[in-house]
Amino acid sequence: MNYYSLNHKAPKVSFEEAVVKGLAPDKGLYFPESITKLPDTFFQNIEKMDNVTIAYEVIQQFIGNEIPKNELKAILDDVLNFDFPIEKVEDDIYALELYHGPTMAFKDVGARFMARCLGYFNKDKKENNEVTVLVATSGDTGGAVASGFLGVDGVEVVILYPSGKVSDIQERQLTTLGQNITALEVDGVFDDCQAMVKQAFLDSDYEGKRVLTSANSINIARWLPQMFYFFIAYKALKSKNKKLVFSVPSGNYGNICAGMMAQKLGLPIHHFVTGTNANNVVPNYLETGKYVAKQSVQTISNAMDVGDPSNFIRIKELHNNNFETLRNNLSGYSYSDAETTESIENLYSKFNYIADPHGAIGYLALKAYLKDKTHTLGVFLETAHPIKFLDVMPKTIAKEIKMPPQIEAVLNKDKKRIKISNYNQLKSYLLS
Ligand SMILES: *Cc1c(COP(=O)(O)O)cnc(C)c1O
């Protein structure tokens, strides 16, 4: 499979090259050259297939012959070795829990898949072809990437995080692993970390010394495997025989965009809903037809504090850059922190369901969309375990949350990180 740049000013590349490069040389996001629907028999038989078989059928066309069948199946077997439960919350409303992986964030699947693809491509290289994954995190990305890439041969991971701006649990997930993972604590905010990473990608001084790549959802190997979630949910709910609507709490819009890709493959999804916080660029766009990027503002659903979502351009491409087509497939709603907290409280008191702030917004958006709909079944994605947001959860609910073993395991480990405060310090680290 070849990939083209959405800026249309760079050569087409293979899957491997797109994964290693991350972003095209013209700064465009990579997009697959063709998308072929899965056969009807796949959907007719899906309930008889296990998750790994489904995932293989879904992702195979995007990789072509670049990873042989047995190797790809082994990668998927390893990536998908935890559960994706779908919990009934109330009549016709389900939560798809994507947080049962090693760092309890939905990003685990994408990070693990990307890591294993890079590991596979490096294995065949005779010369030393070490790749450095450079990533800025405001919280959950760093932990998922650190855990996903831990111990992968030929890959070094450098994570930049803003000092004092990530939770204690998140910081431990980044700083306690060691081996090929290095955490850099930046004296600044997330935007400073992001700016340093961008500067590094533009700096030619690394040529011949380091191959740098990114592990954000702009990377196709992190983005595409998120399609699996929508197929897994369909498999669980197919027998209900109702129209299926997905509500996805969104920040960079990678996850929902993967759902739209699943729809392109023929998955019968009736409609998408996006829930966001005060960072409401996309709901505004759907209302006005004008895309106006904004400076991001801080909220209690901080993984969605994004003012200019990087995957939105892929969403447009999937809808032939036609506003009406997109608006018929996607509805958007935004909520304040107070409404988010109220939603968490409501889900707990009415349905005994503990949602994290992101999932609670997904639920609100879904309810808003379904208000006047019949014969429709709604699924909201629960993107992180509520334990990761203890400090912003209502206190009475916070104390009901049990400590999962994955989190307990990092609590008493020592944090190891290198403090930096400017780009030159990052550069001298990378060139040392
Ligand atoms: C990353 C993240 C999101 C947003 O996902 P996108 O793919 O960037 O839209 C939502 N919730 C949580 C908990 C996340 O970590």
XYZ file of C-alpha atoms and ligand atoms in Angstrom:
447
model
C 0.000 0.000 0.000
C 1.226 3.467 -0.864
C 0.538 6.607 1.107
C 0.326 10.154 -0.199
C 0.760 13.421 1.649
C -2.381 15.473 2.201
C -0.317 18.522 1.233
C 0.267 16.854 -2.165
C 3.848 18.133 -2.450
C 5.804 15.035 -1.471
C 6.432 11.666 -3.107
C 4.270 8.655 -2.308
C 5.783 6.235 0.170
C 5.370 2.650 1.369
C 3.773 1.730 4.701
C 7.230 1.291 6.232
C 8.439 4.674 5.078
C 5.267 6.389 6.265
C 5.679 4.819 9.702
C 9.366 5.694 9.979
C 8.871 9.248 8.666
C 5.718 10.010 10.659
C 5.032 13.199 8.729
C 5.689 13.746 5.005
C 8.575 16.060 4.030
C 6.015 18.704 2.942
C 4.593 18.516 6.515
C 1.424 16.823 5.283
C -0.221 13.849 6.978
C 0.000 10.545 5.152
C -3.194 9.007 3.764
C -3.682 5.610 2.076
C -3.877 5.699 -1.707
C -6.860 3.349 -1.854
C -9.494 2.039 0.555
C -11.224 -1.228 -0.375
C -14.467 -2.353 1.263
C -14.363 -5.635 3.154
C -16.487 -8.426 1.630
C -20.070 -9.002 2.841
C -19.054 -12.437 4.124
C -16.717 -10.747 6.623
C -19.640 -8.891 8.216
C -21.924 -11.934 8.011
C -19.405 -14.070 9.907
C -17.869 -11.504 12.239
C -19.399 -12.970 15.398
C -17.525 -16.223 14.770
C -14.136 -14.479 14.590
C -11.794 -13.614 17.451
C -10.420 -10.085 17.816
C -7.054 -10.931 16.260
C -8.664 -12.424 13.144
C -10.924 -9.385 12.799
C -7.989 -7.018 13.263
C -5.928 -8.853 10.659
C -8.700 -8.639 8.037
C -9.200 -4.941 8.829
C -5.571 -3.769 8.736
C -4.101 -6.102 6.117
C -4.866 -3.949 3.068
C -3.077 -0.973 4.650
C 0.144 -2.929 5.007
C 0.033 -5.075 1.893
C 2.963 -7.480 1.661
C 5.306 -5.369 3.786
C 4.708 -7.565 6.838
C 4.007 -11.264 6.110
C 0.760 -12.790 7.384
C 2.259 -14.819 10.221
C 4.329 -11.917 11.508
C 1.401 -9.514 11.311
C -0.852 -11.938 13.162
C 1.797 -12.363 15.862
C 2.029 -8.575 16.238
C -1.763 -8.271 16.534
C -1.939 -11.163 18.970
C 0.486 -9.350 21.218
C -1.097 -5.882 20.779
C -4.648 -7.070 21.535
C -3.939 -9.246 24.568
C -6.438 -7.491 26.843
C -10.219 -6.989 26.920
C -12.411 -4.358 25.264
C -15.634 -4.790 27.260
C -18.858 -3.199 26.169
C -20.993 -2.310 29.201
C -24.687 -1.571 29.114
C -25.278 1.742 30.889
C -28.982 2.252 30.194
C -31.471 1.143 27.533
C -29.853 1.464 24.101
C -26.712 3.112 25.514
C -23.419 1.276 25.926
C -19.919 2.230 27.063
C -17.056 0.728 25.079
C -14.230 0.552 27.614
C -10.917 1.016 25.849
C -8.854 1.365 29.009
C -7.991 -2.158 30.077
C -4.492 -2.120 28.567
C -1.144 -1.682 30.338
C -1.398 2.105 30.884
C -5.208 2.237 31.053
C -5.492 4.645 28.125
C -7.013 3.812 24.735
C -3.737 4.940 23.195
C -2.163 1.636 24.278
C -3.352 -0.164 21.136
C -1.911 2.382 18.698
C 1.344 2.791 20.620
C 1.899 -0.959 20.905
C 1.095 -1.545 17.238
C 3.461 1.186 16.068
C 6.232 -0.088 18.344
C 5.954 -3.636 17.045
C 5.870 -2.510 13.395
C 9.059 -0.488 13.911
C 10.580 -3.437 15.733
C 9.719 -5.696 12.806
C 11.200 -3.338 10.211
C 14.401 -2.945 12.239
C 14.862 -6.667 12.696
C 15.653 -7.175 9.007
C 18.147 -4.342 8.837
C 21.746 -5.454 8.726
C 23.407 -2.188 9.614
C 22.611 -0.356 12.802
C 19.446 1.524 11.988
C 18.310 2.837 15.310
C 15.184 5.004 15.230
C 14.493 7.615 17.878
C 10.860 8.215 18.708
C 10.499 11.757 19.976
C 7.189 12.623 21.591
C 5.690 15.494 23.580
C 2.940 14.610 26.010
C 0.369 16.433 28.078
C -0.403 13.206 29.930
C -1.661 9.961 28.448
C 0.323 9.718 25.220
C 3.669 9.533 27.014
C 2.720 6.627 29.248
C 1.219 4.593 26.415
C 4.242 5.223 24.181
C 6.734 4.445 26.986
C 5.019 1.161 27.822
C 4.373 0.224 24.184
C 7.997 0.722 23.100
C 9.678 -0.680 26.214
C 12.380 -3.155 25.229
C 11.760 -2.870 21.461
C 15.093 -3.467 19.695
C 16.508 -0.644 17.630
C 14.128 1.986 18.983
C 14.997 4.635 21.521
C 12.178 6.704 22.983
C 12.544 10.256 24.258
C 9.492 11.767 25.946
C 9.130 15.453 26.799
C 6.600 16.409 29.452
C 5.825 19.716 31.157
C 7.086 19.931 34.718
C 4.268 19.881 37.280
C 1.538 19.677 34.618
C 0.956 15.921 34.481
C -0.595 13.885 37.286
C 1.587 11.885 39.664
C 0.365 8.601 38.155
C 1.063 9.822 34.634
C 4.544 11.032 35.603
C 5.389 7.661 37.140
C 4.198 5.874 34.001
C 6.749 7.888 31.997
C 9.710 8.025 34.316
C 9.986 4.637 36.003
C 10.530 2.219 33.127
C 14.191 2.790 32.215
C 15.788 0.638 29.451
C 15.232 2.357 26.070
C 12.881 4.997 27.506
C 14.147 8.429 28.577
C 11.928 11.095 30.099
C 12.825 14.763 29.817
C 11.089 17.059 32.298
C 10.665 20.419 30.628
C 10.572 23.633 32.587
C 7.510 24.970 30.739
C 4.041 24.038 29.512
C 2.901 21.423 26.980
C 3.165 23.882 24.088
C 6.876 24.361 24.904
C 7.442 20.588 24.725
C 5.559 20.411 21.444
C 7.551 23.342 20.004
C 10.876 21.671 20.883
C 9.807 18.424 19.230
C 8.741 20.285 16.096
C 12.040 22.188 16.019
C 13.959 18.917 16.261
C 12.074 17.472 13.268
C 13.042 20.554 11.207
C 16.697 20.562 12.311
C 19.033 19.020 9.715
C 21.910 18.632 12.207
C 20.643 15.160 13.119
C 21.097 13.846 9.580
C 23.381 10.847 9.579
C 23.330 10.791 13.383
C 19.741 10.077 14.384
C 16.565 9.051 12.556
C 13.779 10.885 14.347
C 10.123 9.922 14.151
C 6.954 10.879 15.965
C 4.520 8.664 17.851
C 1.533 11.021 17.852
C -1.675 10.058 16.073
C -0.373 11.715 12.916
C 1.634 8.489 12.535
C -0.426 6.016 10.505
C 0.698 3.093 12.659
C -0.835 4.741 15.708
C -3.932 5.953 13.932
C -5.118 2.986 11.825
C -5.274 0.238 14.504
C -7.893 2.315 16.329
C -10.320 1.044 13.681
C -10.391 -2.247 15.596
C -12.481 -0.778 18.434
C -15.435 -0.064 16.148
C -15.420 -3.575 14.681
C -15.189 -5.123 18.150
C -18.208 -3.076 19.289
C -20.156 -3.995 16.154
C -19.475 -7.671 16.756
C -20.871 -7.367 20.300
C -23.996 -5.439 19.281
C -24.808 -6.815 15.827
C -27.573 -9.118 17.077
C -29.555 -6.140 18.453
C -30.321 -5.174 14.860
C -30.476 -1.437 15.410
C -28.816 1.548 13.775
C -25.434 2.107 15.395
C -24.168 5.528 16.509
C -20.704 6.114 18.021
C -19.880 9.030 20.289
C -16.149 9.703 20.542
C -14.630 12.201 22.991
C -12.094 13.922 20.772
C -8.925 16.006 20.998
C -6.750 15.485 17.946
C -9.594 13.558 16.244
C -7.472 10.488 15.502
C -9.762 8.005 17.218
C -12.998 9.198 15.580
C -11.220 9.440 12.233
C -10.271 5.765 12.586
C -13.972 5.037 13.141
C -14.774 6.832 9.901
C -12.155 4.728 8.159
C -13.870 1.615 9.560
C -17.120 2.930 8.058
C -15.375 3.290 4.697
C -14.446 -0.380 4.942
C -18.164 -1.132 5.042
C -18.819 -1.246 8.782
C -22.498 -0.245 9.129
C -22.152 2.851 11.311
C -25.178 5.106 11.009
C -23.683 8.303 12.431
C -20.787 9.749 14.468
C -20.998 12.137 17.375
C -18.056 14.061 18.793
C -18.053 15.422 22.309
C -15.533 18.032 23.330
C -14.827 20.445 26.157
C -14.332 24.212 25.835
C -11.926 23.485 22.967
C -14.820 23.473 20.529
C -13.240 24.136 17.134
C -14.957 21.185 15.441
C -18.511 21.664 16.830
C -18.189 25.321 15.758
C -17.088 24.256 12.310
C -20.058 21.910 11.951
C -22.359 24.752 12.887
C -20.843 27.556 10.833
C -18.851 25.863 8.055
C -15.809 27.887 9.100
C -12.772 26.207 10.641
C -11.164 28.584 13.114
C -8.212 27.167 15.102
C -7.857 28.535 18.627
C -5.297 28.625 21.411
C -6.123 25.628 23.608
C -7.635 26.222 27.043
C -7.151 23.999 30.090
C -10.082 21.835 31.245
C -10.675 18.812 33.499
C -10.820 16.589 30.399
C -7.267 17.610 29.562
C -6.516 14.977 26.907
C -8.929 16.940 24.718
C -7.344 20.357 25.293
C -6.428 20.803 21.648
C -7.040 24.023 19.738
C -6.175 22.842 16.223
C -6.871 19.101 15.868
C -4.209 17.529 13.662
C -6.345 14.704 12.208
C -9.220 16.896 11.103
C -7.708 17.142 7.631
C -7.962 13.345 7.336
C -11.630 13.530 8.312
C -12.237 16.029 5.529
C -10.436 13.806 3.042
C -12.623 10.846 4.076
C -15.679 12.974 3.229
C -14.307 14.136 -0.137
C -13.737 17.592 1.345
C -17.478 18.145 1.152
C -18.990 20.005 4.082
C -22.548 18.679 3.633
C -21.342 15.072 3.371
C -19.400 15.504 6.586
C -22.260 17.222 8.382
C -24.588 14.340 7.491
C -22.186 11.899 9.121
C -20.950 13.841 12.165
C -22.618 15.890 14.909
C -20.624 17.833 17.489
C -21.335 19.148 20.974
C -19.163 20.863 23.563
C -19.484 20.978 27.347
C -18.121 23.015 30.250
C -16.232 21.516 33.189
C -19.336 21.968 35.377
C -21.470 19.999 32.904
C -18.770 17.319 32.763
C -18.766 16.899 36.549
C -22.545 16.820 36.577
C -22.479 14.083 33.951
C -20.039 11.994 36.045
C -22.344 12.400 39.055
C -25.442 11.589 37.051
C -23.958 8.428 35.516
C -22.975 7.236 38.966
C -26.175 8.037 40.835
C -28.575 6.882 38.114
C -26.752 3.915 36.586
C -23.977 3.098 39.037
C -21.447 3.688 36.250
C -18.159 5.448 36.974
C -17.024 7.413 33.928
C -13.869 9.474 33.557
C -14.264 13.123 32.434
C -13.702 12.247 28.748
C -16.206 9.395 28.699
C -18.696 11.548 30.621
C -18.560 14.090 27.775
C -18.998 11.301 25.222
C -22.145 10.244 27.079
C -23.585 13.785 27.123
C -22.989 14.248 23.412
C -24.567 10.882 22.642
C -27.672 11.711 24.690
C -27.980 15.060 22.944
C -27.859 13.436 19.518
C -30.202 10.536 20.362
C -32.865 12.777 21.877
C -35.365 12.469 18.999
C -34.110 9.208 17.434
C -35.737 5.778 17.541
C -34.536 2.273 16.770
C -30.982 3.487 17.339
C -28.290 2.157 19.596
C -25.595 4.452 20.960
C -22.064 3.610 22.050
C -19.801 6.121 23.798
C -16.095 5.421 24.006
C -14.548 5.353 27.464
C -11.026 6.470 26.606
C -9.254 6.312 29.989
C -9.698 4.704 33.389
C -11.192 7.169 35.914
C -8.320 6.460 38.356
C -6.092 8.579 36.106
C -8.227 11.644 36.833
C -8.687 11.227 40.588
C -7.844 14.834 41.371
C -10.736 16.166 39.247
C -13.332 13.465 39.965
C -16.096 14.273 42.492
C -14.660 13.201 45.892
C -17.458 10.809 46.873
C -17.100 8.954 43.579
C -13.285 9.060 43.600
C -13.207 7.027 46.786
C -15.280 4.250 45.172
C -12.668 3.669 42.441
C -10.557 0.582 43.046
C -6.832 0.780 42.370
C -6.074 -1.338 39.280
C -2.908 -3.492 39.441
C -1.354 -1.759 36.397
C -1.409 1.543 38.277
C -0.432 0.149 41.655
C 2.675 -1.357 40.053
C 4.149 2.066 39.208
C 3.190 3.898 42.389
C 6.260 3.037 44.428
C 8.859 3.065 41.686
C 11.497 5.795 41.548
C 11.094 8.543 39.014
C 14.132 9.038 36.760
C 14.166 12.012 34.443
C 16.482 14.637 33.017
C 15.476 18.249 33.490
C 15.788 20.579 30.526
C 14.584 24.086 29.859
C 15.396 24.886 26.221
C 15.891 23.410 22.768
C 19.698 23.458 22.927
C 19.613 21.173 25.929
C 17.345 18.762 24.025
C 19.704 18.917 21.049
C 22.830 18.245 23.057
C 21.057 15.286 24.675
C 20.081 13.886 21.263
C 23.571 14.384 19.810
C 25.456 13.026 22.810
C -5.960 11.140 23.597
C -7.222 11.082 24.364
C -8.446 11.523 23.812
C -8.537 12.169 22.442
O -8.279 11.269 21.405
P -8.011 11.835 19.922
O -7.722 10.624 19.112
O -6.803 12.728 20.040
O -9.199 12.581 19.492
C -9.600 11.382 24.552
N -9.564 10.865 25.799
C -8.417 10.445 26.368
C -8.448 9.919 27.749
C -7.213 10.524 25.674
O -6.074 10.126 26.252
